[in-house]
Amino acid sequence: MSRTPIIAGNWKMHKSPKVAVAFVQELASMIQPYDKVERVVAPTFLALGSVAAALEGAALKVASQDAHWEESGAYTSQVSAAMLQPLVDYVIIGHSECRAFLNETDENVNKKAHAILACGLQAIIAVGESLEQNEAGETVEFVRSQVSAALEGISAEDMRRVVIAYEPIWAIGTGRSASGEQADEIIKSAVRDTVRALYDDAVADALRIQYGGSVKPGNMEEFMSQPNIDGALVGGASLQADDFAALIEIASRVKGM
Ligand code: 13P
């Protein structure tokens, strides 16, 4: 089963609209040869409109870093999936920073997934365990529960528009990453096999799963060489055009694109 690799840059709270537009214009020309790899950038809400306009028909897709599940309403600070629909291809939900700072719960992640898919968008659902859970040997059980909760009620048909990102919290922004083999093992047993049990072989084998957490050009090959890892969700290294382009080049080469 061949899955299209997907490398997404989660810019978090970085890059003003002006800086973001200049960045994607530079990056788009650098990554031109690697068009078999799906490339995505996730600017802040503020920069989404200008980045989407600058990229029209170009080599990069745009993601939002979150979306509310209601279409509109009294939800101060929020932006709905329906409002994002004309601007983005993907919405990232369930990021551990949102779980930690914004009280993102499994239940809300599931509501957001339904809203995103109902709008015709694609979802990148982030899951991952804390250091304490990892050290207590609870990783597989915990990640399985996050995956099952996020996907509740999502049809097999809609699963074609879902990507899952496994990001161990202890590896995010710390410079400390899981080894390729460790990450592949968790991704297989806690993500792909959970989806296999919830759906079937076809859905599980088609599902694209990213690794995230201190991915950089120096360790990208190790992750991309793993059979169950189909791409990366990248924070820090996606903020530098050279590094981000190098990640995309490595994914293209290692995955034989
Ligand atoms: P870093 O690549 O900076 O560790 O961040 C990972 C991440 O949180 C991507 O969503």
Coordinates of C-alpha atoms in Angstrom, one line a residue, residues 53-228:
A53 CA -4.0 34.1 -1.2
A54 CA -0.3 34.0 -1.8
L55 CA -0.3 30.2 -2.4
E56 CA -3.2 29.9 -4.7
G57 CA -2.6 26.9 -6.9
A58 CA 0.9 26.6 -5.6
A59 CA 3.0 23.9 -4.2
L60 CA 2.0 24.2 -0.6
K61 CA -1.3 23.5 1.2
V62 CA -2.5 25.5 4.1
A63 CA -3.7 24.3 7.5
S64 CA -5.3 26.0 10.4
Q65 CA -3.9 25.2 13.9
D66 CA -7.4 24.7 15.3
A67 CA -11.2 25.1 14.6
H68 CA -14.3 25.3 16.6
W69 CA -17.0 22.7 16.0
E70 CA -20.0 25.1 15.9
E71 CA -20.6 27.1 12.8
S72 CA -20.9 30.4 14.6
G73 CA -22.0 31.6 18.1
A74 CA -20.9 33.1 21.4
Y75 CA -17.5 31.6 21.5
T76 CA -15.1 34.5 22.1
S77 CA -11.7 34.0 20.5
Q78 CA -12.7 31.0 18.4
V79 CA -12.9 30.4 14.6
S80 CA -15.2 27.8 13.1
A81 CA -14.3 25.1 10.6
A82 CA -17.0 26.5 8.4
M83 CA -15.3 29.9 8.3
L84 CA -11.9 28.3 7.6
Q85 CA -13.2 26.2 4.8
P86 CA -12.5 28.6 1.9
L87 CA -9.0 29.2 3.1
V88 CA -7.5 25.9 4.2
D89 CA -7.1 22.3 3.2
Y90 CA -6.3 20.9 6.7
V91 CA -7.1 21.6 10.3
I92 CA -4.8 20.4 13.1
I93 CA -6.7 19.4 16.2
G94 CA -5.8 17.8 19.5
H95 CA -2.3 19.3 19.7
S96 CA -0.8 18.7 23.1
E97 CA -0.2 22.4 23.6
C98 CA -4.0 23.0 23.1
R99 CA -4.7 20.1 25.4
A100 CA -2.4 21.7 28.0
F101 CA -3.2 25.4 27.6
L102 CA -6.7 25.5 26.1
N103 CA -8.4 22.5 27.9
E104 CA -8.7 20.6 24.6
T105 CA -10.4 17.3 25.6
D106 CA -10.8 14.1 23.7
E107 CA -14.5 14.9 23.4
N108 CA -13.9 18.3 21.9
V109 CA -11.3 16.8 19.5
N110 CA -14.0 14.4 18.3
K111 CA -16.6 17.2 17.8
K112 CA -14.0 19.2 15.9
A113 CA -13.1 16.2 13.7
H114 CA -16.8 15.8 12.8
A115 CA -17.2 19.5 12.0
I116 CA -14.0 19.6 9.9
L117 CA -14.9 16.6 7.8
A118 CA -18.5 17.8 7.4
C119 CA -17.1 21.0 5.8
G120 CA -15.1 18.9 3.3
L121 CA -11.8 19.7 5.0
Q122 CA -9.1 17.2 6.1
A123 CA -8.1 16.8 9.8
I124 CA -4.7 16.2 11.3
I125 CA -5.4 14.8 14.7
A126 CA -2.5 15.0 17.2
V127 CA -2.1 12.4 19.9
G128 CA 0.8 11.6 22.3
E129 CA 1.7 10.7 25.8
S130 CA 3.5 12.7 28.5
L131 CA 6.9 11.9 29.9
E132 CA 5.3 10.4 33.1
Q133 CA 3.0 8.2 31.1
N134 CA 5.9 7.1 28.9
E135 CA 8.0 6.3 31.9
A136 CA 5.1 4.4 33.6
G137 CA 4.8 2.2 30.5
E138 CA 1.3 3.6 29.7
T139 CA 2.0 4.9 26.2
V140 CA 0.2 2.4 24.1
E141 CA -2.9 2.3 26.2
F142 CA -3.1 6.1 26.5
V143 CA -2.5 6.8 22.8
R144 CA -5.0 4.1 21.9
S145 CA -7.6 5.8 24.0
Q146 CA -6.9 9.2 22.4
V147 CA -7.2 7.7 18.9
S148 CA -10.5 5.8 19.7
A149 CA -12.1 8.9 21.3
A150 CA -11.1 11.2 18.5
L151 CA -12.5 8.9 15.8
E152 CA -15.8 8.1 17.5
G153 CA -18.6 8.1 14.9
I154 CA -16.3 9.0 12.0
S155 CA -17.2 6.9 8.9
A156 CA -14.7 4.7 7.0
E157 CA -15.3 7.0 4.0
D158 CA -14.4 10.1 6.0
M159 CA -11.2 8.4 7.3
R160 CA -9.7 9.0 3.9
R161 CA -9.5 12.7 5.0
V162 CA -7.9 12.0 8.3
V163 CA -4.2 12.1 9.2
I164 CA -3.0 11.2 12.7
A165 CA 0.1 12.8 14.1
Y166 CA 1.9 10.9 16.9
E167 CA 3.7 13.5 19.0
P168 CA 5.2 12.3 22.3
I169 CA 4.9 15.4 24.5
W170 CA 8.4 14.9 25.9
A171 CA 9.8 15.2 22.4
I172 CA 8.1 18.5 21.5
G173 CA 10.5 21.4 21.4
T174 CA 13.0 19.6 23.7
G175 CA 15.5 18.4 21.1
R176 CA 14.9 14.9 22.5
S177 CA 13.1 12.7 20.0
A178 CA 12.0 9.1 20.1
S179 CA 14.2 6.8 18.0
G180 CA 12.7 5.9 14.6
E181 CA 12.1 2.4 15.7
Q182 CA 10.5 3.4 18.9
A183 CA 8.2 5.8 17.2
D184 CA 7.3 3.2 14.5
E185 CA 6.4 0.6 17.1
I186 CA 4.0 3.0 18.9
I187 CA 2.6 4.2 15.7
K188 CA 1.9 0.7 14.5
S189 CA 0.6 -0.7 17.8
A190 CA -1.2 2.3 19.2
V191 CA -2.4 4.1 16.1
R192 CA -2.6 1.9 13.0
D193 CA -3.7 -1.3 14.8
T194 CA -6.3 0.7 16.8
V195 CA -7.7 2.0 13.5
R196 CA -7.6 -1.6 12.1
A197 CA -9.7 -2.8 15.1
L198 CA -12.1 0.1 14.8
Y199 CA -12.5 -0.1 11.0
D200 CA -10.7 -2.7 8.8
D201 CA -7.5 -3.4 7.0
A202 CA -8.2 -1.1 4.1
V203 CA -8.8 1.9 6.3
A204 CA -5.8 1.1 8.5
D205 CA -3.5 0.5 5.6
A206 CA -4.5 3.7 3.9
L207 CA -4.2 5.9 7.0
R208 CA -1.4 8.4 6.9
I209 CA 0.4 8.8 10.2
Q210 CA 3.0 11.4 11.0
Y211 CA 5.6 11.5 13.7
G212 CA 6.2 14.8 15.5
G213 CA 8.6 16.0 18.1
S214 CA 12.1 17.5 17.5
V215 CA 12.1 16.4 13.8
K216 CA 15.0 18.1 12.0
P217 CA 17.1 17.4 8.9
G218 CA 19.6 15.3 11.0
N219 CA 17.0 12.7 12.2
M220 CA 14.4 12.9 9.4
E221 CA 15.9 10.0 7.4
E222 CA 15.6 7.8 10.4
F223 CA 11.9 8.6 10.8
M224 CA 11.1 8.4 7.1
S225 CA 12.8 5.0 6.8
Q226 CA 10.1 3.4 9.1
P227 CA 7.3 1.5 7.4
N228 CA 4.5 3.0 9.5

